Tab-separated table of C-alpha atoms in Angstrom:
chain	number	residue	atom	x	y	z
M	1	UNK	CA	0.103	0.004	0.079
M	2	UNK	CA	1.047	3.490	-0.739
M	3	UNK	CA	-0.172	6.371	1.316
M	4	UNK	CA	-0.347	9.867	-0.397
M	5	UNK	CA	-1.383	12.801	1.875
M	6	UNK	CA	-2.508	15.944	-0.287
M	7	UNK	CA	-3.224	19.190	1.445
M	8	UNK	CA	-6.856	20.454	0.777
M	9	UNK	CA	-8.209	23.588	1.881
M	10	UNK	CA	-10.551	26.601	0.759
M	11	UNK	CA	-12.001	29.733	2.441
M	12	UNK	CA	-14.877	31.872	1.367
M	13	UNK	CA	-15.917	35.351	2.821
M	14	UNK	CA	-18.122	35.990	-0.078
M	15	UNK	CA	-16.366	39.398	-0.477
M	16	UNK	CA	-16.094	39.129	-4.165
M	17	UNK	CA	-20.027	39.207	-4.370
M	18	UNK	CA	-20.767	35.822	-5.553
M	19	UNK	CA	-20.855	31.961	-4.740
M	20	UNK	CA	-20.003	30.964	-8.369
M	21	UNK	CA	-16.181	31.127	-8.575
M	22	UNK	CA	-13.308	30.633	-6.183
M	23	UNK	CA	-14.761	28.324	-4.765
M	24	UNK	CA	-17.682	27.382	-7.049
M	25	UNK	CA	-20.745	26.254	-5.256
M	26	UNK	CA	-23.659	24.206	-6.679
M	27	UNK	CA	-27.161	23.039	-5.559
M	28	UNK	CA	-30.006	25.219	-5.227
M	29	UNK	CA	-28.171	28.347	-6.540
M	30	UNK	CA	-31.541	29.939	-7.383
M	31	UNK	CA	-32.403	30.124	-3.675
M	32	UNK	CA	-29.278	31.852	-2.340
M	33	UNK	CA	-27.577	35.243	-2.836
M	34	UNK	CA	-24.723	37.275	-1.389
M	35	UNK	CA	-26.132	40.149	0.367
M	36	UNK	CA	-25.040	43.734	0.610
M	37	UNK	CA	-23.054	42.550	3.713
M	38	UNK	CA	-21.293	39.965	1.715
M	39	UNK	CA	-22.772	37.068	3.639
M	40	UNK	CA	-24.494	33.868	2.071
M	41	UNK	CA	-27.945	34.418	2.474
M	42	UNK	CA	-30.889	32.055	1.832
M	43	UNK	CA	-33.613	33.895	-0.058
M	44	UNK	CA	-36.859	31.664	-0.560
M	45	UNK	CA	-40.501	32.151	-0.278
M	46	UNK	CA	-41.707	28.571	0.116
M	47	UNK	CA	-41.562	25.827	2.356
M	48	UNK	CA	-38.478	23.841	1.055
M	49	UNK	CA	-35.048	22.394	1.844
M	50	UNK	CA	-32.415	23.981	-0.091
M	51	UNK	CA	-28.377	23.536	-0.060
M	52	UNK	CA	-25.153	24.268	-1.571
M	53	UNK	CA	-22.035	22.426	-1.954
M	54	UNK	CA	-18.504	23.033	-2.918
M	55	UNK	CA	-15.658	20.589	-3.428
M	56	UNK	CA	-13.435	19.587	-0.304
M	57	UNK	CA	-11.294	16.754	0.530
M	58	UNK	CA	-10.199	17.787	3.941
M	59	UNK	CA	-10.833	15.321	6.551
M	60	UNK	CA	-7.215	14.374	7.974
M	61	UNK	CA	-6.027	16.770	10.669
M	62	UNK	CA	-8.779	19.077	9.522
M	63	UNK	CA	-10.431	21.912	10.763
M	64	UNK	CA	-13.831	23.623	9.508
M	65	UNK	CA	-14.770	27.090	10.874
M	66	UNK	CA	-17.881	29.206	9.810
M	67	UNK	CA	-20.290	31.804	11.053
M	68	UNK	CA	-24.209	31.196	11.154
M	69	UNK	CA	-26.969	33.625	11.992
M	70	UNK	CA	-30.673	32.534	11.811
M	71	UNK	CA	-33.321	35.108	12.701
M	72	UNK	CA	-35.899	32.983	14.301
M	73	UNK	CA	-36.127	30.471	16.991
M	74	UNK	CA	-35.333	26.864	15.602
M	75	UNK	CA	-37.834	23.967	15.633
M	76	UNK	CA	-38.360	20.563	13.889
M	77	UNK	CA	-39.476	22.391	10.895
M	78	UNK	CA	-36.664	25.183	10.781
M	79	UNK	CA	-32.853	24.222	11.212
M	80	UNK	CA	-29.744	24.211	9.352
M	81	UNK	CA	-27.186	21.451	9.056
M	82	UNK	CA	-23.607	22.179	7.583
M	83	UNK	CA	-21.970	19.187	6.069
M	84	UNK	CA	-18.295	19.120	6.872
M	85	UNK	CA	-17.771	15.863	4.904
M	86	UNK	CA	-20.116	14.376	2.231
M	87	UNK	CA	-19.535	11.733	-0.360
M	88	UNK	CA	-22.490	13.183	-2.370
M	89	UNK	CA	-22.944	16.428	-4.019
M	90	UNK	CA	-26.837	16.399	-3.356
M	91	UNK	CA	-27.173	16.882	0.610
M	92	UNK	CA	-30.695	15.788	0.174
M	93	UNK	CA	-29.791	12.477	-1.075
M	94	UNK	CA	-28.663	9.184	1.120
M	95	UNK	CA	-25.078	9.840	1.621
M	96	UNK	CA	-22.273	9.286	4.041
M	97	UNK	CA	-20.538	12.035	6.010
M	98	UNK	CA	-20.677	14.284	9.110
M	99	UNK	CA	-22.563	17.422	9.548
M	100	UNK	CA	-23.302	20.134	12.287
M	101	UNK	CA	-26.887	20.546	12.915
M	102	UNK	CA	-28.206	23.728	14.412
M	103	UNK	CA	-31.473	23.573	15.994
M	104	UNK	CA	-34.077	20.907	14.712
M	105	UNK	CA	-35.315	19.751	18.102
M	106	UNK	CA	-38.995	20.155	19.661
M	107	UNK	CA	-39.448	22.543	22.285
M	108	UNK	CA	-36.909	25.064	23.613
M	109	UNK	CA	-33.930	22.394	23.755
M	110	UNK	CA	-32.397	23.410	20.395
M	111	UNK	CA	-28.639	22.670	20.477
M	112	UNK	CA	-25.685	22.594	18.252
M	113	UNK	CA	-24.542	19.166	17.410
M	114	UNK	CA	-22.086	16.927	15.440
M	115	UNK	CA	-23.785	13.961	13.703
M	116	UNK	CA	-22.653	11.305	11.500
M	117	UNK	CA	-24.689	10.084	8.282
M	118	UNK	CA	-24.575	6.573	6.741
M	119	UNK	CA	-26.961	6.550	4.073
M	120	UNK	CA	-30.370	7.678	5.317
M	121	UNK	CA	-29.379	7.039	8.913
M	122	UNK	CA	-28.258	9.802	11.380
M	123	UNK	CA	-26.438	9.512	14.554
M	124	UNK	CA	-25.691	12.237	17.063
M	125	UNK	CA	-21.986	11.793	18.233
M	126	UNK	CA	-21.340	15.093	20.114
M	127	UNK	CA	-24.561	16.343	21.638
M	128	UNK	CA	-24.114	20.109	22.483
M	129	UNK	CA	-25.592	22.044	25.510
M	130	UNK	CA	-29.576	22.030	25.346
M	131	UNK	CA	-31.427	25.323	24.743
M	132	UNK	CA	-27.873	27.156	23.508
M	133	UNK	CA	-29.465	27.460	19.946
M	134	UNK	CA	-33.037	27.870	20.886
M	135	UNK	CA	-33.366	31.729	20.475
M	136	UNK	CA	-32.255	33.080	17.354
M	137	UNK	CA	-28.755	31.727	17.291
M	138	UNK	CA	-25.780	33.335	16.106
M	139	UNK	CA	-22.199	32.307	16.603
M	140	UNK	CA	-18.929	31.098	15.145
M	141	UNK	CA	-18.531	27.293	15.069
M	142	UNK	CA	-15.266	25.310	14.705
M	143	UNK	CA	-15.133	21.622	14.433
M	144	UNK	CA	-11.702	19.810	14.568
M	145	UNK	CA	-10.784	16.058	13.545
M	146	UNK	CA	-7.245	14.552	13.982
M	147	UNK	CA	-5.584	11.875	11.745
M	148	UNK	CA	-7.420	8.867	13.189
M	149	UNK	CA	-10.927	10.331	14.188
M	150	UNK	CA	-10.996	12.147	17.355
M	151	UNK	CA	-13.348	14.936	17.075
M	152	UNK	CA	-14.162	18.160	18.851
M	153	UNK	CA	-16.802	20.762	18.456
M	154	UNK	CA	-16.433	24.524	19.446
M	155	UNK	CA	-18.698	27.462	19.760
M	156	UNK	CA	-18.069	31.131	20.097
M	157	UNK	CA	-20.665	33.393	21.298
M	158	UNK	CA	-18.660	35.980	22.542
M	159	UNK	CA	-15.114	36.075	20.837
M	160	UNK	CA	-13.975	33.056	22.702
M	161	UNK	CA	-14.428	29.400	21.487
M	162	UNK	CA	-15.284	26.835	24.161
M	163	UNK	CA	-15.842	23.229	23.590
M	164	UNK	CA	-19.254	21.609	23.502
M	165	UNK	CA	-17.789	18.003	23.593
M	166	UNK	CA	-15.408	15.490	21.876
M	167	UNK	CA	-15.917	12.208	20.577
M	168	UNK	CA	-14.162	9.298	18.505
M	169	UNK	CA	-15.650	8.191	15.059
M	170	UNK	CA	-13.654	6.894	12.128
M	171	UNK	CA	-16.564	5.364	10.500
M	172	UNK	CA	-15.830	7.653	7.350
M	173	UNK	CA	-12.576	8.503	6.002
M	174	UNK	CA	-12.904	10.018	2.601
M	175	UNK	CA	-14.729	13.582	1.841
M	176	UNK	CA	-15.688	14.991	-1.341
M	177	UNK	CA	-17.935	17.932	-0.540
M	178	UNK	CA	-18.724	20.492	2.066
M	179	UNK	CA	-21.765	22.238	1.929
M	180	UNK	CA	-24.892	23.921	3.940
M	181	UNK	CA	-28.515	22.659	4.037
M	182	UNK	CA	-31.565	24.527	5.443
M	183	UNK	CA	-34.813	23.019	5.964
M	184	UNK	CA	-37.568	25.972	6.790
M	185	UNK	CA	-41.127	26.750	6.270
M	186	UNK	CA	-42.279	29.804	4.065
M	187	UNK	CA	-42.000	32.229	6.815
M	188	UNK	CA	-38.249	31.454	7.444
M	189	UNK	CA	-37.099	31.302	4.078
M	190	UNK	CA	-34.993	34.311	4.150
M	191	UNK	CA	-33.792	34.061	7.579
M	192	UNK	CA	-30.391	32.060	7.377
M	193	UNK	CA	-27.078	33.694	6.705
M	194	UNK	CA	-23.662	32.204	6.575
M	195	UNK	CA	-20.177	33.620	6.260
M	196	UNK	CA	-16.190	33.120	6.837
M	197	UNK	CA	-15.684	29.607	5.880
M	198	UNK	CA	-12.436	28.509	6.586
M	199	UNK	CA	-11.660	25.047	5.846
M	200	UNK	CA	-8.120	23.078	6.051
M	201	UNK	CA	-6.751	19.637	6.258
M	202	UNK	CA	-5.714	16.872	4.098
M	203	UNK	CA	-7.008	13.903	1.995
M	204	UNK	CA	-4.999	10.712	2.746
M	205	UNK	CA	-5.300	8.550	-0.431
M	206	UNK	CA	-4.020	4.936	-0.042
M	207	UNK	CA	-3.272	2.997	-3.234
């Protein structure tokens, strides 16, 4: 076996005013825009699930950082998922990967959690603090993974990251895509924002 480590990273702060180049995002492009504050903004008017993906192979000694704002209290009908790792471009399809889920709980216990997805089955591997994302969440999120599968989830609500937990999971070791997915009702279709994506890490290719 020959192991080849390939460095992989991307950043996007949307200061160029679009998400079509450097890097290129694909998916439900008609439902997103870059607003006047240079933020990626969901802009839809119907009950829907919309996503965008961009190529990313980072998974070994990797770090994912981003900012998110949701101007509503999340629910089981209104929440966001940020896919750190995905083997499929279509985030609504069965896939293998890891995602951060913001909200999506019943009642006022919405949190930020890290989940692993195998096909159409999702398992929470880091369960964040209950209610932390219950009221119009707005914060920075960082996730790290080392070379063997130790994950840690961090949140920043006031200019300092704090840990929301750690876990070991080596179920998936390859990545093709990074992306965002929003599930929402018609009254929440223009109340999601994302910004300042920073992804670093390597792809471990064994041949």
